[in-house]
């Protein structure tokens, strides 16, 4: 199967501007249409390893990034996001088009893929066992995720959405670019000098945003599920000592349910899936400030 990298930049941009590009990420296929050079550049830079499907192949989601036909097309230009013909979100400045695609695809998965229990969390695997990292924005989750898969030997399954199969209890990969914000962009540039990062986009609702390309191995192994072994709630605190403290199962259950997108939608199947996950995976609170110490802590956890 051809990959996105098989398209020359001009051909990639033409396909996006025309009938669209069918892109597979894990178990989902998105058809993306966009006539913005910044989107074509972002797809070419960050999605080169991903399978490129044919125009006749089924797509789970149909996303269109459009510039308005009004004066906004030229005066303080904007972009609008449509999913299956319906507009999503408020219009954003044109320079926010690529992050808008990433956020829109996250929304599609989290609001529609109810065959999984979906948790707002990163998930990585090493030596056949996976760790789930649920955390609110600003906790250092994505910074830690980038370091773990970029230098720590962990395979990226997802940076934003943990997908738990209801029947098997396995974690389903959905590897996509890692979203870095504000100070974490510079931290990861310095810590992982060979990592591929997109050009930072300023003044978004989340501050300055850049995306880090997912490791090629994570993309190639997007069909390989993993059993959960740990649930670690990370928190970055400047100057803090590195600590990993066990968390009671009841507290782990409640916090994980609070981080789930569709726990209440699923009802009893969601309750049973979450209960089984808590029985399989040990819970911890993790505080850190130094990435090297964080990686050492996770290496020891993986050896236990």
mmCIF file of C-alpha atoms in Angstrom:
data_model
loop_
_atom_site.group_PDB
_atom_site.id
_atom_site.type_symbol
_atom_site.label_atom_id
_atom_site.label_comp_id
_atom_site.label_asym_id
_atom_site.label_seq_id
_atom_site.Cartn_x
_atom_site.Cartn_y
_atom_site.Cartn_z
ATOM 1 C CA UNK A 1 0.000 0.000 0.000
ATOM 2 C CA UNK A 2 1.266 3.465 -0.884
ATOM 3 C CA UNK A 3 1.983 6.016 1.821
ATOM 4 C CA UNK A 4 1.369 9.752 1.886
ATOM 5 C CA UNK A 5 5.106 10.246 1.274
ATOM 6 C CA UNK A 6 4.667 8.689 -2.179
ATOM 7 C CA UNK A 7 2.924 11.873 -3.332
ATOM 8 C CA UNK A 8 5.007 14.816 -4.501
ATOM 9 C CA UNK A 9 4.133 18.055 -2.657
ATOM 10 C CA UNK A 10 2.261 19.455 -5.671
ATOM 11 C CA UNK A 11 0.269 16.232 -6.100
ATOM 12 C CA UNK A 12 -0.552 16.142 -2.387
ATOM 13 C CA UNK A 13 -1.811 19.711 -2.444
ATOM 14 C CA UNK A 14 -3.846 19.064 -5.596
ATOM 15 C CA UNK A 15 -5.511 16.000 -4.109
ATOM 16 C CA UNK A 16 -6.383 17.844 -0.906
ATOM 17 C CA UNK A 17 -7.835 20.741 -2.865
ATOM 18 C CA UNK A 18 -9.815 18.400 -5.127
ATOM 19 C CA UNK A 19 -11.704 15.231 -4.181
ATOM 20 C CA UNK A 20 -9.715 14.882 -0.978
ATOM 21 C CA UNK A 21 -7.090 12.671 0.618
ATOM 22 C CA UNK A 22 -8.116 9.417 2.294
ATOM 23 C CA UNK A 23 -5.796 8.911 5.241
ATOM 24 C CA UNK A 24 -5.788 5.910 7.596
ATOM 25 C CA UNK A 25 -4.799 6.412 11.232
ATOM 26 C CA UNK A 26 -5.117 3.195 13.202
ATOM 27 C CA UNK A 27 -8.630 1.823 12.721
ATOM 28 C CA UNK A 28 -10.054 5.059 11.321
ATOM 29 C CA UNK A 29 -9.993 6.520 7.843
ATOM 30 C CA UNK A 30 -10.549 10.227 7.292
ATOM 31 C CA UNK A 31 -11.224 11.898 3.973
ATOM 32 C CA UNK A 32 -9.748 15.390 4.171
ATOM 33 C CA UNK A 33 -10.394 18.229 1.738
ATOM 34 C CA UNK A 34 -8.499 21.500 2.178
ATOM 35 C CA UNK A 35 -7.140 24.077 -0.247
ATOM 36 C CA UNK A 36 -4.722 25.666 2.252
ATOM 37 C CA UNK A 37 -0.971 25.282 1.615
ATOM 38 C CA UNK A 38 -0.359 25.132 5.376
ATOM 39 C CA UNK A 39 -2.543 22.023 5.671
ATOM 40 C CA UNK A 40 -0.805 20.322 2.758
ATOM 41 C CA UNK A 41 2.561 21.157 4.337
ATOM 42 C CA UNK A 42 1.455 19.777 7.715
ATOM 43 C CA UNK A 43 0.125 16.539 6.207
ATOM 44 C CA UNK A 44 3.277 16.069 4.145
ATOM 45 C CA UNK A 45 5.568 16.740 7.088
ATOM 46 C CA UNK A 46 3.760 14.771 9.810
ATOM 47 C CA UNK A 47 1.780 12.051 8.000
ATOM 48 C CA UNK A 48 4.287 10.809 5.420
ATOM 49 C CA UNK A 49 4.395 7.261 6.881
ATOM 50 C CA UNK A 50 0.615 6.789 6.917
ATOM 51 C CA UNK A 51 -1.265 4.567 4.431
ATOM 52 C CA UNK A 52 -2.825 6.380 1.487
ATOM 53 C CA UNK A 53 -6.148 4.858 0.463
ATOM 54 C CA UNK A 54 -7.938 4.937 -2.880
ATOM 55 C CA UNK A 55 -10.721 7.384 -3.678
ATOM 56 C CA UNK A 56 -13.255 4.529 -3.686
ATOM 57 C CA UNK A 57 -12.329 3.306 -0.178
ATOM 58 C CA UNK A 58 -14.692 3.825 2.748
ATOM 59 C CA UNK A 59 -14.003 6.755 5.082
ATOM 60 C CA UNK A 60 -15.258 6.957 8.660
ATOM 61 C CA UNK A 61 -15.113 10.741 8.710
ATOM 62 C CA UNK A 62 -15.319 13.361 5.961
ATOM 63 C CA UNK A 63 -13.630 16.626 6.964
ATOM 64 C CA UNK A 64 -13.486 19.809 4.937
ATOM 65 C CA UNK A 65 -11.513 22.924 5.788
ATOM 66 C CA UNK A 66 -13.044 25.841 3.922
ATOM 67 C CA UNK A 67 -12.322 29.512 3.584
ATOM 68 C CA UNK A 68 -15.490 31.639 3.720
ATOM 69 C CA UNK A 69 -16.778 33.235 0.520
ATOM 70 C CA UNK A 70 -17.355 36.541 2.271
ATOM 71 C CA UNK A 71 -14.852 39.365 2.750
ATOM 72 C CA UNK A 72 -13.311 37.205 5.471
ATOM 73 C CA UNK A 73 -11.620 35.281 2.678
ATOM 74 C CA UNK A 74 -9.294 38.254 2.226
ATOM 75 C CA UNK A 75 -9.708 40.536 5.253
ATOM 76 C CA UNK A 76 -8.381 38.859 8.403
ATOM 77 C CA UNK A 77 -8.928 35.496 6.641
ATOM 78 C CA UNK A 78 -10.636 32.654 8.448
ATOM 79 C CA UNK A 79 -11.120 28.917 8.092
ATOM 80 C CA UNK A 80 -14.201 26.809 8.831
ATOM 81 C CA UNK A 81 -14.299 23.080 9.576
ATOM 82 C CA UNK A 82 -17.115 20.874 8.248
ATOM 83 C CA UNK A 83 -17.694 17.244 9.179
ATOM 84 C CA UNK A 84 -19.991 15.247 6.900
ATOM 85 C CA UNK A 85 -21.333 18.538 5.577
ATOM 86 C CA UNK A 86 -22.037 20.125 8.968
ATOM 87 C CA UNK A 87 -19.976 22.969 10.370
ATOM 88 C CA UNK A 88 -18.014 22.236 13.533
ATOM 89 C CA UNK A 89 -16.677 24.827 15.961
ATOM 90 C CA UNK A 90 -16.474 28.550 15.443
ATOM 91 C CA UNK A 91 -14.436 29.935 12.532
ATOM 92 C CA UNK A 92 -10.744 30.337 13.327
ATOM 93 C CA UNK A 93 -7.947 32.439 11.822
ATOM 94 C CA UNK A 94 -6.597 30.897 8.634
ATOM 95 C CA UNK A 95 -3.187 30.222 10.181
ATOM 96 C CA UNK A 96 -4.919 27.834 12.637
ATOM 97 C CA UNK A 97 -6.085 25.517 9.834
ATOM 98 C CA UNK A 98 -3.776 22.556 10.539
ATOM 99 C CA UNK A 99 -4.364 22.476 14.325
ATOM 100 C CA UNK A 100 -8.077 22.790 13.533
ATOM 101 C CA UNK A 101 -7.851 19.582 11.489
ATOM 102 C CA UNK A 102 -6.155 17.774 14.388
ATOM 103 C CA UNK A 103 -8.738 18.998 16.891
ATOM 104 C CA UNK A 104 -11.591 18.177 14.540
ATOM 105 C CA UNK A 105 -10.387 14.608 14.001
ATOM 106 C CA UNK A 106 -10.055 14.157 17.773
ATOM 107 C CA UNK A 107 -13.651 15.361 18.133
ATOM 108 C CA UNK A 108 -14.882 12.913 15.489
ATOM 109 C CA UNK A 109 -13.289 9.927 17.204
ATOM 110 C CA UNK A 110 -14.236 10.913 20.762
ATOM 111 C CA UNK A 111 -17.872 11.685 19.904
ATOM 112 C CA UNK A 112 -18.624 8.819 17.521
ATOM 113 C CA UNK A 113 -16.428 5.762 18.144
ATOM 114 C CA UNK A 114 -18.625 4.295 20.868
ATOM 115 C CA UNK A 115 -17.530 0.730 20.219
ATOM 116 C CA UNK A 116 -14.645 1.703 22.518
ATOM 117 C CA UNK A 117 -14.418 3.230 25.962
ATOM 118 C CA UNK A 118 -12.571 6.478 25.165
ATOM 119 C CA UNK A 119 -10.429 8.210 27.782
ATOM 120 C CA UNK A 120 -8.691 11.563 27.420
ATOM 121 C CA UNK A 121 -5.236 10.108 27.962
ATOM 122 C CA UNK A 122 -2.014 9.215 26.247
ATOM 123 C CA UNK A 123 -1.120 5.554 25.969
ATOM 124 C CA UNK A 124 2.232 3.892 25.240
ATOM 125 C CA UNK A 125 3.545 0.313 25.175
ATOM 126 C CA UNK A 126 6.864 -1.307 25.974
ATOM 127 C CA UNK A 127 7.752 -4.997 26.165
ATOM 128 C CA UNK A 128 4.137 -5.953 25.527
ATOM 129 C CA UNK A 129 2.535 -3.906 28.330
ATOM 130 C CA UNK A 130 0.875 -0.497 28.095
ATOM 131 C CA UNK A 131 0.689 2.537 30.350
ATOM 132 C CA UNK A 132 -2.231 4.979 30.270
ATOM 133 C CA UNK A 133 -1.491 8.626 31.097
ATOM 134 C CA UNK A 134 -4.722 10.531 31.854
ATOM 135 C CA UNK A 135 -4.265 14.211 32.637
ATOM 136 C CA UNK A 136 -5.860 17.632 32.083
ATOM 137 C CA UNK A 137 -4.219 20.283 29.860
ATOM 138 C CA UNK A 138 -1.102 21.805 31.365
ATOM 139 C CA UNK A 139 -0.099 18.666 33.266
ATOM 140 C CA UNK A 140 2.913 17.869 31.077
ATOM 141 C CA UNK A 141 1.280 14.739 29.625
ATOM 142 C CA UNK A 142 2.227 15.386 26.005
ATOM 143 C CA UNK A 143 5.764 16.478 26.922
ATOM 144 C CA UNK A 144 6.225 13.238 28.855
ATOM 145 C CA UNK A 145 4.664 11.225 26.019
ATOM 146 C CA UNK A 146 7.025 12.759 23.457
ATOM 147 C CA UNK A 147 10.042 11.967 25.637
ATOM 148 C CA UNK A 148 8.920 8.390 26.329
ATOM 149 C CA UNK A 149 8.440 7.495 22.664
ATOM 150 C CA UNK A 150 11.292 9.661 21.394
ATOM 151 C CA UNK A 151 14.013 8.503 23.779
ATOM 152 C CA UNK A 152 12.575 6.072 26.331
ATOM 153 C CA UNK A 153 11.872 3.145 24.006
ATOM 154 C CA UNK A 154 8.090 3.222 24.410
ATOM 155 C CA UNK A 155 5.752 2.739 21.422
ATOM 156 C CA UNK A 156 3.192 5.474 20.913
ATOM 157 C CA UNK A 157 -0.397 4.261 20.723
ATOM 158 C CA UNK A 158 -1.953 7.708 21.155
ATOM 159 C CA UNK A 159 -1.229 11.127 22.598
ATOM 160 C CA UNK A 160 -4.836 12.197 23.211
ATOM 161 C CA UNK A 161 -7.340 9.336 23.011
ATOM 162 C CA UNK A 162 -7.036 6.007 24.781
ATOM 163 C CA UNK A 163 -9.325 3.481 23.053
ATOM 164 C CA UNK A 164 -10.289 0.446 25.145
ATOM 165 C CA UNK A 165 -12.029 -2.457 23.413
ATOM 166 C CA UNK A 166 -15.175 -3.316 25.350
ATOM 167 C CA UNK A 167 -15.012 -7.057 24.716
ATOM 168 C CA UNK A 168 -11.274 -7.810 24.937
ATOM 169 C CA UNK A 169 -10.017 -5.104 27.310
ATOM 170 C CA UNK A 170 -7.137 -4.380 24.926
ATOM 171 C CA UNK A 171 -5.882 -0.893 24.081
ATOM 172 C CA UNK A 172 -6.255 0.005 20.411
ATOM 173 C CA UNK A 173 -3.546 2.121 18.721
ATOM 174 C CA UNK A 174 -4.493 5.424 17.137
ATOM 175 C CA UNK A 175 -1.015 6.932 16.600
ATOM 176 C CA UNK A 176 -1.065 10.519 15.389
ATOM 177 C CA UNK A 177 1.171 13.573 15.827
ATOM 178 C CA UNK A 178 1.798 14.618 19.430
ATOM 179 C CA UNK A 179 0.357 18.019 20.312
ATOM 180 C CA UNK A 180 2.849 20.243 22.134
ATOM 181 C CA UNK A 181 1.928 23.586 23.626
ATOM 182 C CA UNK A 182 3.767 26.708 24.749
ATOM 183 C CA UNK A 183 6.949 25.988 26.770
ATOM 184 C CA UNK A 184 6.865 22.251 25.965
ATOM 185 C CA UNK A 185 7.702 23.016 22.312
ATOM 186 C CA UNK A 186 11.124 24.381 23.205
ATOM 187 C CA UNK A 187 11.672 21.682 25.816
ATOM 188 C CA UNK A 188 11.113 18.887 23.296
ATOM 189 C CA UNK A 189 13.149 20.637 20.576
ATOM 190 C CA UNK A 190 16.094 20.664 22.975
ATOM 191 C CA UNK A 191 15.496 17.182 24.405
ATOM 192 C CA UNK A 192 14.819 15.460 21.074
ATOM 193 C CA UNK A 193 16.836 17.404 18.491
ATOM 194 C CA UNK A 194 16.075 14.864 15.739
ATOM 195 C CA UNK A 195 12.306 14.985 16.245
ATOM 196 C CA UNK A 196 10.218 16.470 13.424
ATOM 197 C CA UNK A 197 8.046 19.325 14.684
ATOM 198 C CA UNK A 198 5.648 21.474 12.706
ATOM 199 C CA UNK A 199 6.006 25.251 12.603
ATOM 200 C CA UNK A 200 4.468 26.651 15.819
ATOM 201 C CA UNK A 201 1.053 28.282 15.420
ATOM 202 C CA UNK A 202 0.513 31.182 17.802
ATOM 203 C CA UNK A 203 -2.529 32.683 19.486
ATOM 204 C CA UNK A 204 -4.776 29.606 19.372
ATOM 205 C CA UNK A 205 -7.277 28.870 22.135
ATOM 206 C CA UNK A 206 -4.542 26.673 23.653
ATOM 207 C CA UNK A 207 -1.727 29.184 23.215
ATOM 208 C CA UNK A 208 1.150 28.384 20.880
ATOM 209 C CA UNK A 209 0.794 24.906 19.371
ATOM 210 C CA UNK A 210 3.130 22.628 17.403
ATOM 211 C CA UNK A 211 2.847 18.954 16.510
ATOM 212 C CA UNK A 212 5.574 16.302 16.687
ATOM 213 C CA UNK A 213 5.645 13.573 14.059
ATOM 214 C CA UNK A 214 4.786 10.135 15.434
ATOM 215 C CA UNK A 215 7.658 7.619 15.235
ATOM 216 C CA UNK A 216 7.515 5.487 12.103
ATOM 217 C CA UNK A 217 7.418 2.252 14.101
ATOM 218 C CA UNK A 218 4.258 3.402 15.866
ATOM 219 C CA UNK A 219 2.568 3.984 12.510
ATOM 220 C CA UNK A 220 3.720 0.642 11.080
ATOM 221 C CA UNK A 221 2.421 -1.195 14.164
ATOM 222 C CA UNK A 222 -0.928 0.576 14.267
ATOM 223 C CA UNK A 223 -2.737 -2.780 14.153
ATOM 224 C CA UNK A 224 -0.946 -4.165 17.236
ATOM 225 C CA UNK A 225 -3.107 -3.795 20.341
ATOM 226 C CA UNK A 226 -1.665 -3.964 23.851
ATOM 227 C CA UNK A 227 -2.932 -5.044 27.289
ATOM 228 C CA UNK A 228 -3.041 -2.341 29.987
ATOM 229 C CA UNK A 229 -0.651 -2.691 32.911
ATOM 230 C CA UNK A 230 -0.490 0.747 34.565
ATOM 231 C CA UNK A 231 -2.566 3.922 34.884
ATOM 232 C CA UNK A 232 -0.316 6.856 35.769
ATOM 233 C CA UNK A 233 -1.673 10.349 36.426
ATOM 234 C CA UNK A 234 1.252 12.681 35.585
ATOM 235 C CA UNK A 235 1.799 16.226 36.772
ATOM 236 C CA UNK A 236 4.702 18.462 35.827
ATOM 237 C CA UNK A 237 5.854 20.856 38.541
ATOM 238 C CA UNK A 238 8.933 23.030 38.020
ATOM 239 C CA UNK A 239 11.723 22.033 40.374
ATOM 240 C CA UNK A 240 9.742 19.179 41.924
ATOM 241 C CA UNK A 241 11.369 15.918 42.941
ATOM 242 C CA UNK A 242 10.383 12.882 40.888
ATOM 243 C CA UNK A 243 7.802 10.819 42.785
ATOM 244 C CA UNK A 244 5.626 7.835 41.880
ATOM 245 C CA UNK A 245 2.958 7.016 44.465
ATOM 246 C CA UNK A 246 0.447 4.144 44.383
ATOM 247 C CA UNK A 247 -3.202 5.138 44.011
ATOM 248 C CA UNK A 248 -6.098 3.182 45.475
ATOM 249 C CA UNK A 249 -8.278 1.342 42.961
ATOM 250 C CA UNK A 250 -11.428 3.241 43.939
ATOM 251 C CA UNK A 251 -9.709 6.595 43.404
ATOM 252 C CA UNK A 252 -8.215 5.367 40.124
ATOM 253 C CA UNK A 253 -11.677 4.298 38.932
ATOM 254 C CA UNK A 254 -13.298 7.648 39.750
ATOM 255 C CA UNK A 255 -10.537 9.743 38.203
ATOM 256 C CA UNK A 256 -10.446 7.620 35.075
ATOM 257 C CA UNK A 257 -14.239 7.815 34.704
ATOM 258 C CA UNK A 258 -13.965 11.591 35.009
ATOM 259 C CA UNK A 259 -11.446 11.635 32.155
ATOM 260 C CA UNK A 260 -13.628 9.471 29.891
ATOM 261 C CA UNK A 261 -15.500 10.981 26.947
ATOM 262 C CA UNK A 262 -18.233 8.362 26.696
ATOM 263 C CA UNK A 263 -18.394 6.483 30.007
ATOM 264 C CA UNK A 264 -21.936 7.724 30.695
ATOM 265 C CA UNK A 265 -22.991 7.128 27.079
ATOM 266 C CA UNK A 266 -21.977 3.471 27.179
ATOM 267 C CA UNK A 267 -23.829 2.714 30.404
ATOM 268 C CA UNK A 268 -23.331 -0.791 31.807
ATOM 269 C CA UNK A 269 -20.772 -1.899 29.146
ATOM 270 C CA UNK A 270 -18.663 1.161 29.984
ATOM 271 C CA UNK A 271 -18.888 0.436 33.723
ATOM 272 C CA UNK A 272 -17.810 -3.183 33.263
ATOM 273 C CA UNK A 273 -15.005 -2.258 30.851
ATOM 274 C CA UNK A 274 -13.655 0.350 33.252
ATOM 275 C CA UNK A 275 -13.942 -2.040 36.184
ATOM 276 C CA UNK A 276 -11.966 -4.705 34.330
ATOM 277 C CA UNK A 277 -9.336 -2.124 33.394
ATOM 278 C CA UNK A 278 -8.901 -1.153 37.054
ATOM 279 C CA UNK A 279 -8.462 -4.821 37.962
ATOM 280 C CA UNK A 280 -5.770 -5.268 35.288
ATOM 281 C CA UNK A 281 -3.790 -2.050 35.734
ATOM 282 C CA UNK A 282 -2.187 -0.559 38.832
ATOM 283 C CA UNK A 283 -2.814 3.150 39.491
ATOM 284 C CA UNK A 284 -0.196 5.765 40.396
ATOM 285 C CA UNK A 285 0.273 9.501 40.802
ATOM 286 C CA UNK A 286 3.439 10.777 39.191
ATOM 287 C CA UNK A 287 5.113 14.147 39.747
ATOM 288 C CA UNK A 288 8.178 15.223 37.798
ATOM 289 C CA UNK A 289 10.275 18.135 36.582
ATOM 290 C CA UNK A 290 13.273 16.414 34.928
ATOM 291 C CA UNK A 291 12.628 14.297 31.837
ATOM 292 C CA UNK A 292 15.677 12.057 32.335
ATOM 293 C CA UNK A 293 14.446 11.119 35.806
ATOM 294 C CA UNK A 294 10.944 10.568 34.434
ATOM 295 C CA UNK A 295 12.249 8.153 31.807
ATOM 296 C CA UNK A 296 14.270 6.268 34.424
ATOM 297 C CA UNK A 297 11.146 5.952 36.591
ATOM 298 C CA UNK A 298 9.094 4.538 33.721
ATOM 299 C CA UNK A 299 11.895 2.138 32.776
ATOM 300 C CA UNK A 300 11.886 0.756 36.321
ATOM 301 C CA UNK A 301 8.090 0.545 36.272
ATOM 302 C CA UNK A 302 8.274 -1.477 33.052
ATOM 303 C CA UNK A 303 10.759 -3.870 34.644
ATOM 304 C CA UNK A 304 8.588 -4.542 37.686
#
